[in-house]
Coordinates of C-alpha atoms and ligand atoms in Angstrom, one line a residue:
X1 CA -5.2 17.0 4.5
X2 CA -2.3 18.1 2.4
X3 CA -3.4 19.6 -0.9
X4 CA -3.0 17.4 -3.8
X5 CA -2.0 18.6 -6.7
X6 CA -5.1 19.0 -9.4
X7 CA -4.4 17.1 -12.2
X8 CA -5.6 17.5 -15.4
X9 CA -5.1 15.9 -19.8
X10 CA -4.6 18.9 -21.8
X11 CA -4.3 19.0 -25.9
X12 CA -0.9 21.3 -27.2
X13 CA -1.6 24.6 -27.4
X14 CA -5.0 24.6 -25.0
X15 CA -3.9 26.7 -22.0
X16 CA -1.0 28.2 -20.9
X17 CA 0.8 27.6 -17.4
X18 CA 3.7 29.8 -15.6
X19 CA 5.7 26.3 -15.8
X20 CA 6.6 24.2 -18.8
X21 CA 7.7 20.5 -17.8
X22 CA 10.3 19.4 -20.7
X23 CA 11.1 15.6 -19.9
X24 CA 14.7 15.4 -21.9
X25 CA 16.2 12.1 -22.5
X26 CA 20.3 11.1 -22.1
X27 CA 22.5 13.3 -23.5
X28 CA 20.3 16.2 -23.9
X29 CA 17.9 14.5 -26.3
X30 CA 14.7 16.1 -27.2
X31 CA 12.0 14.0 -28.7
X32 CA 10.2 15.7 -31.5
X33 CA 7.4 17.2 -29.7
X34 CA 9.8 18.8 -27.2
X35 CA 12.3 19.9 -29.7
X36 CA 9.3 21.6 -32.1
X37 CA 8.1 23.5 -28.5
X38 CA 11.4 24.8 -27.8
X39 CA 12.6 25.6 -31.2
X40 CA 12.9 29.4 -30.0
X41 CA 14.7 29.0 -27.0
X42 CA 17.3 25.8 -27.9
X43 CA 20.3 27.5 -28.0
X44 CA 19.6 28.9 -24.6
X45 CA 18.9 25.9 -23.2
X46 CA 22.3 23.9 -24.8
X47 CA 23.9 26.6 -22.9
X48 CA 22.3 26.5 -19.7
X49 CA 23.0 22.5 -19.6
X50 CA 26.2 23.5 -20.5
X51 CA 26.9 25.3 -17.5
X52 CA 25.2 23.3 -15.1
X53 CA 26.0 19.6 -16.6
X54 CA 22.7 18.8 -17.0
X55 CA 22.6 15.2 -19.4
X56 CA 19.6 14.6 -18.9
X57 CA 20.3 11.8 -16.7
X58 CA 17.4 10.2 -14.6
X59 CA 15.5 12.6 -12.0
X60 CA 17.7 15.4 -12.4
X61 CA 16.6 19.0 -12.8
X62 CA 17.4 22.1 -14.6
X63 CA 15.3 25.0 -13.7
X64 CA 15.6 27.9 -16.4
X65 CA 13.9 31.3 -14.9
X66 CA 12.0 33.4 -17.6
X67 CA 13.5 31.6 -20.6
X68 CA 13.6 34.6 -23.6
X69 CA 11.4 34.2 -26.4
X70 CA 8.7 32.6 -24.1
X71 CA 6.0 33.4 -21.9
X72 CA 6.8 31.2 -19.7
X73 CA 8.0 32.2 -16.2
X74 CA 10.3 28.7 -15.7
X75 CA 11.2 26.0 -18.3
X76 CA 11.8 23.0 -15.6
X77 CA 13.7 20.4 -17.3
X78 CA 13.8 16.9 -16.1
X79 CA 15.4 13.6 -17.0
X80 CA 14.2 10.8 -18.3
X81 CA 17.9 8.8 -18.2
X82 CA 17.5 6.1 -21.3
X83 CA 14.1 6.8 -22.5
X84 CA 13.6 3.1 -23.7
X85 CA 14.4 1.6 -20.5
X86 CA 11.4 3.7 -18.9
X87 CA 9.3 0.8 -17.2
X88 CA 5.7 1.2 -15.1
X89 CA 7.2 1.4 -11.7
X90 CA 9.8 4.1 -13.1
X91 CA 7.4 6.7 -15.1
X92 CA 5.6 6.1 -11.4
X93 CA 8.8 7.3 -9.1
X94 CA 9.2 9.9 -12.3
X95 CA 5.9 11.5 -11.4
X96 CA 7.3 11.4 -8.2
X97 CA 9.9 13.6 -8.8
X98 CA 8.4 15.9 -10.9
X99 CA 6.0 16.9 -8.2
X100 CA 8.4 16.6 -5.7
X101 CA 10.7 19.7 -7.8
X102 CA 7.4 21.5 -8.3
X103 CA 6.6 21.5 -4.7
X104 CA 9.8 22.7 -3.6
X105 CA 10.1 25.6 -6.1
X106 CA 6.5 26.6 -5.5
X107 CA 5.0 26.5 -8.2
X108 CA 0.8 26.9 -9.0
X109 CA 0.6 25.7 -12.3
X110 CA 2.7 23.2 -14.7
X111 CA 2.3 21.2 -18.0
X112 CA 4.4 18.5 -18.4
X113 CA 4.8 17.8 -22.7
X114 CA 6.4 15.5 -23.8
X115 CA 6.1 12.1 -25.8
X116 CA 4.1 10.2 -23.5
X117 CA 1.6 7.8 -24.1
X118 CA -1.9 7.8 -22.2
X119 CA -0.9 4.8 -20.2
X120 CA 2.2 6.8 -19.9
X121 CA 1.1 10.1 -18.8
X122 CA -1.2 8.4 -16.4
X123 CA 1.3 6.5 -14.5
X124 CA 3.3 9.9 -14.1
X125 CA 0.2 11.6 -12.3
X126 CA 0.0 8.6 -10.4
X127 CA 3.1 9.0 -8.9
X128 CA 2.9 12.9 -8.6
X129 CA -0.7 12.4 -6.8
X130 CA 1.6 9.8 -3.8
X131 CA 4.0 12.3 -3.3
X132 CA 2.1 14.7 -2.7
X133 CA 0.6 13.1 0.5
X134 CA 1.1 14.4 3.8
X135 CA -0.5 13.3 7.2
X136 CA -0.9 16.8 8.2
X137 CA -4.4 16.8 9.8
X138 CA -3.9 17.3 12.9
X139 CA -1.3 20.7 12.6
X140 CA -2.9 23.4 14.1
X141 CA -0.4 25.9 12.6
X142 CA -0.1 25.2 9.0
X143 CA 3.8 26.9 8.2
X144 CA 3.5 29.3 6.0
X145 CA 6.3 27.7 3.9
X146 CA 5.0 24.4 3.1
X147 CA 5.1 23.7 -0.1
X148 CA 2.4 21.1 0.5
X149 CA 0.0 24.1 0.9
X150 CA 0.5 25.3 -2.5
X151 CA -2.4 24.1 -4.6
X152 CA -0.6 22.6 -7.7
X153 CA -2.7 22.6 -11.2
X154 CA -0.8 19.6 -12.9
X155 CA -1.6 19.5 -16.7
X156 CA -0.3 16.9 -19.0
X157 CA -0.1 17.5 -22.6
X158 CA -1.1 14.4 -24.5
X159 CA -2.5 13.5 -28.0
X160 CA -6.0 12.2 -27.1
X161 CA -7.2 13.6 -24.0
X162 CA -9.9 10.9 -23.6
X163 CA -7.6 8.2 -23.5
X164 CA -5.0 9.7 -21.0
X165 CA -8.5 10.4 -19.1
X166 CA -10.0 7.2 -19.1
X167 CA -6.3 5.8 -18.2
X168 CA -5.8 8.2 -15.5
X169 CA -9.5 6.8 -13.7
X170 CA -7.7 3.4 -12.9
X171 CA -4.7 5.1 -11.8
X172 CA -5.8 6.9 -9.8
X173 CA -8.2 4.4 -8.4
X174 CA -5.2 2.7 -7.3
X175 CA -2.9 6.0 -5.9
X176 CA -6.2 7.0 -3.5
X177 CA -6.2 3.2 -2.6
X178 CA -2.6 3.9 -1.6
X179 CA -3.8 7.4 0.0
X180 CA -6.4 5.5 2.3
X181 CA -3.8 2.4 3.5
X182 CA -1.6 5.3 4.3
X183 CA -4.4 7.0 5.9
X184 CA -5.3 4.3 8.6
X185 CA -1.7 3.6 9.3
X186 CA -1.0 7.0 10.3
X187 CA -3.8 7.9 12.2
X188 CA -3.3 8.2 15.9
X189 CA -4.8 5.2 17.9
X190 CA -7.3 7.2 19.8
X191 CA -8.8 8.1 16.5
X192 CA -8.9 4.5 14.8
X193 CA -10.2 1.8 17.0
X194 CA -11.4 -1.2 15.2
X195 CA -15.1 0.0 15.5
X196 CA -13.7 3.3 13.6
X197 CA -11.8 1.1 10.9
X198 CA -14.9 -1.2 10.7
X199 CA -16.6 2.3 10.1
X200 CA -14.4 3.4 7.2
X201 CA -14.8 -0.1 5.5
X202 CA -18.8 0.6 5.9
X203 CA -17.9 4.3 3.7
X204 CA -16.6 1.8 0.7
X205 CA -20.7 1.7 -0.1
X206 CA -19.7 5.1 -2.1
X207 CA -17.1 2.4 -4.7
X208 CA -19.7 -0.5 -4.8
X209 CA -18.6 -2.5 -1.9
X210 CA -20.6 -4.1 0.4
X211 CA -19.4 -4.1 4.0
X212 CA -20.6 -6.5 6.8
X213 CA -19.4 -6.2 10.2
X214 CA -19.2 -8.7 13.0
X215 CA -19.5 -7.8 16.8
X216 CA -18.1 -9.4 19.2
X217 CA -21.1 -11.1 20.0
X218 CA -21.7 -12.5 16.7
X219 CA -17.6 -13.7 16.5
X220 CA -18.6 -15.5 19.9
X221 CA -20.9 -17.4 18.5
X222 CA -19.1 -18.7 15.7
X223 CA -16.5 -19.4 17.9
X224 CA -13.4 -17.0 17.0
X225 CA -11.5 -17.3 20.4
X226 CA -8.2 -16.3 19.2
X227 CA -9.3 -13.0 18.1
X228 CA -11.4 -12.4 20.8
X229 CA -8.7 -13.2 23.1
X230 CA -6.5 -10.7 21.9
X231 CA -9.0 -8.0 22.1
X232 CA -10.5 -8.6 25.6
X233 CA -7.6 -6.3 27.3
X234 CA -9.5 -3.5 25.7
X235 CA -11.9 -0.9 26.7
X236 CA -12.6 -0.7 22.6
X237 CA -14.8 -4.0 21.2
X238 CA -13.1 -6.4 18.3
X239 CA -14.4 -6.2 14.9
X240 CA -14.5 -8.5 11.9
X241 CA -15.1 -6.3 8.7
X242 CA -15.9 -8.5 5.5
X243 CA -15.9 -6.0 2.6
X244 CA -17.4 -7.7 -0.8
X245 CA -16.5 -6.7 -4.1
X246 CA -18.7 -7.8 -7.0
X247 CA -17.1 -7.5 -10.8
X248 CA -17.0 -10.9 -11.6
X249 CA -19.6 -14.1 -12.5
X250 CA -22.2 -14.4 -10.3
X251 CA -20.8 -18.4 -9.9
X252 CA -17.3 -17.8 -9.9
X253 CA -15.3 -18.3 -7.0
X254 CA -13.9 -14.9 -5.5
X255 CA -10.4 -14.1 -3.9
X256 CA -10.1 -13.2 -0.6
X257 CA -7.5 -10.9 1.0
X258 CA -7.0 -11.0 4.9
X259 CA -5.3 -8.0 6.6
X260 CA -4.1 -7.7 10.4
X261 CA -5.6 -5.2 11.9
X262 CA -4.4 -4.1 15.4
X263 CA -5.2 -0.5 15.8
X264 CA -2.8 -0.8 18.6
X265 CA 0.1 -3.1 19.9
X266 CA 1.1 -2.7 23.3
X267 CA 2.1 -6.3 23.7
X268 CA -0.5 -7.1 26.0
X269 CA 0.5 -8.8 29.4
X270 CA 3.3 -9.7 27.6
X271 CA 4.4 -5.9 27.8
X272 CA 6.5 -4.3 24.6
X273 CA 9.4 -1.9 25.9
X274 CA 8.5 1.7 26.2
X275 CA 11.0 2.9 23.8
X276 CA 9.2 3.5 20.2
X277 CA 5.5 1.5 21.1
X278 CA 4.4 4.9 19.8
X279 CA 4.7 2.5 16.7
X280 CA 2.6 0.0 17.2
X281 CA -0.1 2.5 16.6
X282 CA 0.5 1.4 12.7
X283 CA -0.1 -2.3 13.6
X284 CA -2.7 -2.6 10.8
X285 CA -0.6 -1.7 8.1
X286 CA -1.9 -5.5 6.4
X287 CA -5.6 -4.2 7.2
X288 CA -4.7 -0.8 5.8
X289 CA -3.3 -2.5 2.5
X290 CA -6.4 -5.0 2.4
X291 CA -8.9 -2.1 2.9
X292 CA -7.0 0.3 0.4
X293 CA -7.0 -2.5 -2.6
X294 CA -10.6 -3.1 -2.2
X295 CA -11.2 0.8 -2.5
X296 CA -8.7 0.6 -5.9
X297 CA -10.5 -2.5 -7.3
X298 CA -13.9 -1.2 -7.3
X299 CA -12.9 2.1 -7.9
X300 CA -11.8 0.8 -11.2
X301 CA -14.5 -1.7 -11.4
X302 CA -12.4 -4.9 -11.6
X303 CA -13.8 -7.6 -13.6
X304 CA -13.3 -10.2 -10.5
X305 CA -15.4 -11.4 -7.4
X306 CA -13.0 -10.0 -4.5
X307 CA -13.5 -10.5 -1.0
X308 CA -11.6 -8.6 1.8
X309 CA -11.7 -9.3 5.5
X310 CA -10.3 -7.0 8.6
X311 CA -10.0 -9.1 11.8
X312 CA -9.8 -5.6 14.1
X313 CA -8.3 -5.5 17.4
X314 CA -6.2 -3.7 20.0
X315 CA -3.9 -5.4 22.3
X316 CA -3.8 -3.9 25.8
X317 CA -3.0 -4.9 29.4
X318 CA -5.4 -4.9 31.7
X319 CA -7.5 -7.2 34.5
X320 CA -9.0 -8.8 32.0
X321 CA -6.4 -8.8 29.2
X322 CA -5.3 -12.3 28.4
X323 CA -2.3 -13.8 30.6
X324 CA 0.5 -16.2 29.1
X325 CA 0.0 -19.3 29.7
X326 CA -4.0 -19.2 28.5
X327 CA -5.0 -21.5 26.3
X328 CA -7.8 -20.5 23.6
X329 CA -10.1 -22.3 21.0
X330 CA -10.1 -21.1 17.6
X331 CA -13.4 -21.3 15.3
X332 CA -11.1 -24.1 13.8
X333 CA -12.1 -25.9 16.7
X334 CA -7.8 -25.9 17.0
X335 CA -6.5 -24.8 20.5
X336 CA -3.4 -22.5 20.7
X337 CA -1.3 -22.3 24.0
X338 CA -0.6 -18.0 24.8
X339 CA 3.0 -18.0 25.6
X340 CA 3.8 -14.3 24.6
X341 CA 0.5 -12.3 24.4
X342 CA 2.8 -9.8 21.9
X343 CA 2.6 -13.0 19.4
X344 CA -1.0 -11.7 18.6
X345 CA -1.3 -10.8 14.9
X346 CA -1.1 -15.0 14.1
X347 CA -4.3 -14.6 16.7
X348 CA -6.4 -12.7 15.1
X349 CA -5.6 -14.1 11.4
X350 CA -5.8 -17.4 12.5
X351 CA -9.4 -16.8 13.0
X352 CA -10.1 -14.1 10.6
X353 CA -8.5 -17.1 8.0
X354 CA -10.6 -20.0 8.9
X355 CA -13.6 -17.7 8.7
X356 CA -13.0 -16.3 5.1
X357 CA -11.5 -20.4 3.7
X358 CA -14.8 -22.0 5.2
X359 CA -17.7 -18.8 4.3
X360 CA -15.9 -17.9 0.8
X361 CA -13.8 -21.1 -0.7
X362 CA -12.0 -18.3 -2.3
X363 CA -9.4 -19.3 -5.6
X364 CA -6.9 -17.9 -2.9
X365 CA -6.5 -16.3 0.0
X366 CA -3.6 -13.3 0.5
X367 CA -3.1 -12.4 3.5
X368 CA -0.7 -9.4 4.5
X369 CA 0.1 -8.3 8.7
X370 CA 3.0 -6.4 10.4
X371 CA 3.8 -9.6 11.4
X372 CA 7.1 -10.2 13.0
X373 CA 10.4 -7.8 14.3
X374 CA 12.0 -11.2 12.8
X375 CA 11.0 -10.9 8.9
X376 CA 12.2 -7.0 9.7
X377 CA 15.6 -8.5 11.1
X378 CA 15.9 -10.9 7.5
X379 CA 15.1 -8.4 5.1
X380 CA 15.3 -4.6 6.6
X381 CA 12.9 -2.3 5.1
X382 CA 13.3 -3.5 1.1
X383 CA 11.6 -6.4 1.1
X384 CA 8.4 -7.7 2.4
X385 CA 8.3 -11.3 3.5
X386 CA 6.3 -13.9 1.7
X387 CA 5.3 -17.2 2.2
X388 CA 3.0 -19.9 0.3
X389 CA 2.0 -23.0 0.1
X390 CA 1.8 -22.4 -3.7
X391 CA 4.7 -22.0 -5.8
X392 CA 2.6 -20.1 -8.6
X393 CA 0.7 -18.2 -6.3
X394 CA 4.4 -17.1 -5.1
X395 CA 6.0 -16.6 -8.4
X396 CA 3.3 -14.2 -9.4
X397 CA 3.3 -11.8 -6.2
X398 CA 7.3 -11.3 -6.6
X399 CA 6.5 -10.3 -10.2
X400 CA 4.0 -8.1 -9.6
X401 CA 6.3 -6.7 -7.0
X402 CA 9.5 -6.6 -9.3
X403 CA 7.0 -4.5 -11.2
X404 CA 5.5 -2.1 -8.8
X405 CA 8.7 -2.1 -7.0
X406 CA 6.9 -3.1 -3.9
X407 CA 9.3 -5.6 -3.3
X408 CA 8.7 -9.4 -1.7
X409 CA 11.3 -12.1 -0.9
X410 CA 10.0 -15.6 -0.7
X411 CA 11.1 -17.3 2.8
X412 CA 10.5 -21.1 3.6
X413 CA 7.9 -22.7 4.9
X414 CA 8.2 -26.5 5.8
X415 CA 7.8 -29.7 8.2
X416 CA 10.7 -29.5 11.0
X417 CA 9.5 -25.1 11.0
X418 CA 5.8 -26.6 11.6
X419 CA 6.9 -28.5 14.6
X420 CA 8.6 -25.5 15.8
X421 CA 4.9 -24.4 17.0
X422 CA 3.8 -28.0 19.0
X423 CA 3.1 -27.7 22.4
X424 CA 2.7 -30.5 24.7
X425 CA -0.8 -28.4 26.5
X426 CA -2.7 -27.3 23.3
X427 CA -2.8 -28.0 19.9
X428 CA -0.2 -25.7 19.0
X429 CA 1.3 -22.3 20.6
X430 CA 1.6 -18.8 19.8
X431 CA 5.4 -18.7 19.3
X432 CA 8.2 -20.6 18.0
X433 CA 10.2 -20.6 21.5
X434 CA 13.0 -18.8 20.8
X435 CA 14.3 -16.1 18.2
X436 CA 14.9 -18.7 15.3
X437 CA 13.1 -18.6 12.2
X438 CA 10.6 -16.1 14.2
X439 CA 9.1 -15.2 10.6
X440 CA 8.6 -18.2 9.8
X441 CA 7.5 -20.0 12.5
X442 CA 4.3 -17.5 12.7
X443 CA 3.7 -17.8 9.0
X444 CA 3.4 -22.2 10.2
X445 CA 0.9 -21.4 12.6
X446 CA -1.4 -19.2 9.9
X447 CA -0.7 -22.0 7.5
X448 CA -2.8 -24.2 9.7
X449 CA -5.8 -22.5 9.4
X450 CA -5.9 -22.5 5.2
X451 CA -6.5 -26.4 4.6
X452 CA -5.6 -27.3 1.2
X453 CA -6.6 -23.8 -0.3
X454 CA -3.6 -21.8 -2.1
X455 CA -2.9 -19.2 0.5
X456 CA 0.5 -16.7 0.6
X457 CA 1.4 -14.5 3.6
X458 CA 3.3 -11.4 3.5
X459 CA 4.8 -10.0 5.8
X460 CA 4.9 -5.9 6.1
X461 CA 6.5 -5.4 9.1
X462 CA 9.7 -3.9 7.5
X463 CA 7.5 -2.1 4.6
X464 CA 4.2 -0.8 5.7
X465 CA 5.3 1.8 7.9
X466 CA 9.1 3.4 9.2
X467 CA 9.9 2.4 5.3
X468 CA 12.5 3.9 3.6
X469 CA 11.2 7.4 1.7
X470 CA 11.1 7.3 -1.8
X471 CA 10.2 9.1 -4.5
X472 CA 6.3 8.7 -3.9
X473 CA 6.2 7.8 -0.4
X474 CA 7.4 10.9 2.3
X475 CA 5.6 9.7 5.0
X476 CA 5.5 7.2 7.6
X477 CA 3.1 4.8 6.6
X478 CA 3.7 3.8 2.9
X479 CA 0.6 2.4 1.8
X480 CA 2.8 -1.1 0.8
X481 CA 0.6 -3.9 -0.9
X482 CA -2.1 -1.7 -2.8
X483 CA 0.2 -1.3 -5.4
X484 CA 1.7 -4.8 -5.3
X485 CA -2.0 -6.7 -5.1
X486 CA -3.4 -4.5 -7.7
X487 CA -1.2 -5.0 -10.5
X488 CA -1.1 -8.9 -9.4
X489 CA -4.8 -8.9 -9.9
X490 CA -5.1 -7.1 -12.7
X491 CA -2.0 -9.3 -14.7
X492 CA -2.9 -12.6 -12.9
X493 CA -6.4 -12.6 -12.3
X494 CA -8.4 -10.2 -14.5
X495 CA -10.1 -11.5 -17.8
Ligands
BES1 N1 3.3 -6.1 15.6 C1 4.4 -6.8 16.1 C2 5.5 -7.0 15.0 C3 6.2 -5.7 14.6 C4 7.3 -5.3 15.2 C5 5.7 -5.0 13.5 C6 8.0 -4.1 14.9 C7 6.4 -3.9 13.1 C8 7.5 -3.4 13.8 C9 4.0 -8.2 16.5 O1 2.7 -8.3 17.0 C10 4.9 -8.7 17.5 O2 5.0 -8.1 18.6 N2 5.7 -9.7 17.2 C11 6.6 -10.3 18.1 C12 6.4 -11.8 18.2 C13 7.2 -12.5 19.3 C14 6.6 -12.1 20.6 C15 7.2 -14.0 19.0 C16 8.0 -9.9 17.6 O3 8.2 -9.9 16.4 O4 8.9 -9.6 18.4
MN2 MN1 2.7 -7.9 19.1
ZN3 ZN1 1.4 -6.8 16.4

């Protein structure tokens, strides 16, 4: 894997590194920290913003080489835009850029002084740690150029180094959350089948978690026909993973968070086109973020009983694959009519659902699945989809996501989209009929297999994977929902 840069809390005046990070505020403004550090050299660096109109405006650079009266082989200055209006989700995209500019120019070592707080400094490494990523395993011939292969020492000056420290720990239980969605998401499909993925749910053990995992056998007998069905056009078994996380009162009533996990999409019977099913190979993006939160959560030892539950599948073609037109029984005991076998996510968390409402009678249950082309055709790549039955339950995911910037946009749900789904053979079927409402009318069919509890679906089609790049995220896969469930958690949920 990509090297990720080393990071470290320093006191002023502890080491010394061949790059000085100055974070400079609008209009060239120096806090006082900065100002005393650069005292010899100010005039210099008035000039050399001068010439290059650097404001200090957000994200921008100015790279001074060998700065006189200092040791230093580069002063890198970087923006802060209005220092005041600095919020989490910036200082994060921040960090971003910091290690972005410090991977591009190469360089080994940097401290980055400035005024920030522990909380602060921590959310800055957290972004620096994101971008750094890179799904690079399986490069034979690393190029010599990548900047990726540099490892980067990344010190932080701060006042108490045993407060950015202990900060830092539940960031950056939360970024390697992030690393691991990622992780699955990208990985090839002949790599990660679901008894892999069930596999790297067991490896949680080393963060607290306890892992069960169901065979097929075992999902037989408690009667999960939906997600078997979906799986039984594979050479490569189903598996339900049901990862436990522990941090609460023994009595009290955990959360639950279901994630779609189809290692691979081909459509089934129901055949996708050729052009881009390469794709479909990051069908578990909702598994990935469900699996990566759980790592976060007890990584940072959450104060909260937290259940999270893979329903693990692939979707091939095949003699025995399942055909449209078949009609299965969910543990529910609630039969759904096949009309497009490519309609299978709703398949496998209709089941994975019921099992985790009836075993857990969690506070809540979130579930998140690259669900529909149709919630990517509403809202592009800048928004995930959500749905609920629960306007509170709602209201906090889109803050958390105004806050994280992992953005959601609340979609309806409601009676005449529920009927939508009736079918005169079967209890229901497994699409809405025609290209309306396509989001929505998959998000009716999961809502029957919740009962009463308050449930909200997202839906990371758009957002777990092909996202847009940004400041943390180069990749492909994006890691979308640890961040967002985290912080939701954590504000929401967390005594
Ligand atoms: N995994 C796909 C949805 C998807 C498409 C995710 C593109 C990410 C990018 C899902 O299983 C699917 O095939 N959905 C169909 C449903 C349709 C057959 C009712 C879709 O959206 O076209
Ligand atoms: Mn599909
Ligand atoms: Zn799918």
């Amino acid at each position: 894997m990509a090297k990720l840069p080393n990071i470290t809390f320093i006191k002023a005046g502890s080491t010394t590194s061949e790059t000085l990070v100055l974070p400079v505020a609008k209009n060239l403004e120096l806090s006082s920290t900065v100002a005393e550090v650069v005292s010899n050299c100010e005039k210099t660096i008035k000039t050399a913003a001068d010439i290059s109109k650097f404001t200090g405006k957000k994200s921008t650079f100015l790279n001074l080489l060998t700065p006189a009266g200092t040791e230093l082989e580069r002063l890198l200055l970087v923006g802060l835009g209005e220092r005041q209006k600095l919020e989490e989700s910036d200082l994060v995209y921040l960090g971003g850029d910091i290690c972005g500019k410090l991977l591009a120019l190469k360089a080994k070592s940097a401290h980055i002084l400035s005024d920030f707080t522990s909380e602060e400094a921590a959310l800055l490494a957290e972004g620096a740690l994101l971008r750094a990523y890179k799904f690079d395993q399986f490069l034979t011939k690393k190029d010599e150029e990548e900047d990726a292969d540099i490892q980067l020492n990344l010190s932080f000056i701060v006042s108490d180094v045993a407060q950015a420290e202990a900060a830092w720990q539940q960031r950056k239980a939360v970024a390697e959350g992030v690393l691991l969605a990622r992780e699955v998401v990208n990985l090839p499909p002949n790599y990660l089948g679901p008894v892999e993925f069930a596999q790297k749910a067991q490896e949680l053990s080393k963060v607290g978690i306890e892992t069960e995992v169901l065979d097929e056998e075992q999902m037989q007998a408690l009667g999960m026909g939906a997600l078997l069905g979906v799986g039984q056009g594979s050479e490569r078994p189903s598996r339900l993973a049901i990862m436990k996380w522990n941090g609460g009162k023994q009595d009290e009533a955990p959360v639950a968070f279901v994630g779609k996990g189809v290692v691979f999409d081909s459509g089934g019977i129901s055949l996708k086109p050729g052009a881009g099913m390469d794709e479909m190979k990051g069908d578990m993006g909702g598994a990935g973020a469900v699996i990566g939160l759980m790592h976060a959560v007890a990584s940072r030892k959450a104060n909260l009983n937290i259940i999270g539950v893979l329903g693990l599948v692939e979707n091939m073609p095949d003699g025995k694959a399942q055909r449209p037109g078949d009609i299965v029984t969910t543990m529910s005991g609630q039969t759904i009519e096949i009309l497009n076998t490519d309609a299978e996510g709703r398949l496998v968390l209709a089941d994975a659902l019921w099992y985790t409402n009836d075993r857990f009678k969690p506070q809540f249950i979130v579930d998140l699945a690259t669900l529909t082309g149709a919630c990517m055709v509403a809202l592009g790549n800048h928004h995930a989809g959500l749905f609920s039955n629960d306007d509170d339950l709602a209201a906090q995911i889109t803050q958390s996501g105004q806050k994280t910037a992992e953005k959601v946009w609340r979609l309806p749900l409601g009676k005449e989209y529920d009927k939508m789904i009736d079918t005169p053979n079967a209890d229901m079927k497994n699409t809405g009929g025609s290209r309306m409402a396509g989001a929505t009318t998959a998000a009716q069919l999961l809502q029957r297999f919740v009962g009463e509890t308050k449930w909200a679906h997202i839906d990371v089609a758009g957002t777990a994977m092909g996202s847009t790049k940004t400041s943390i995220s180069k990749g492909w896969a994006s890691g979308f929902g640890v961040r967002l469930l985290d912080r939701f958690l954590a504000d929401f949920y967390e005594k």
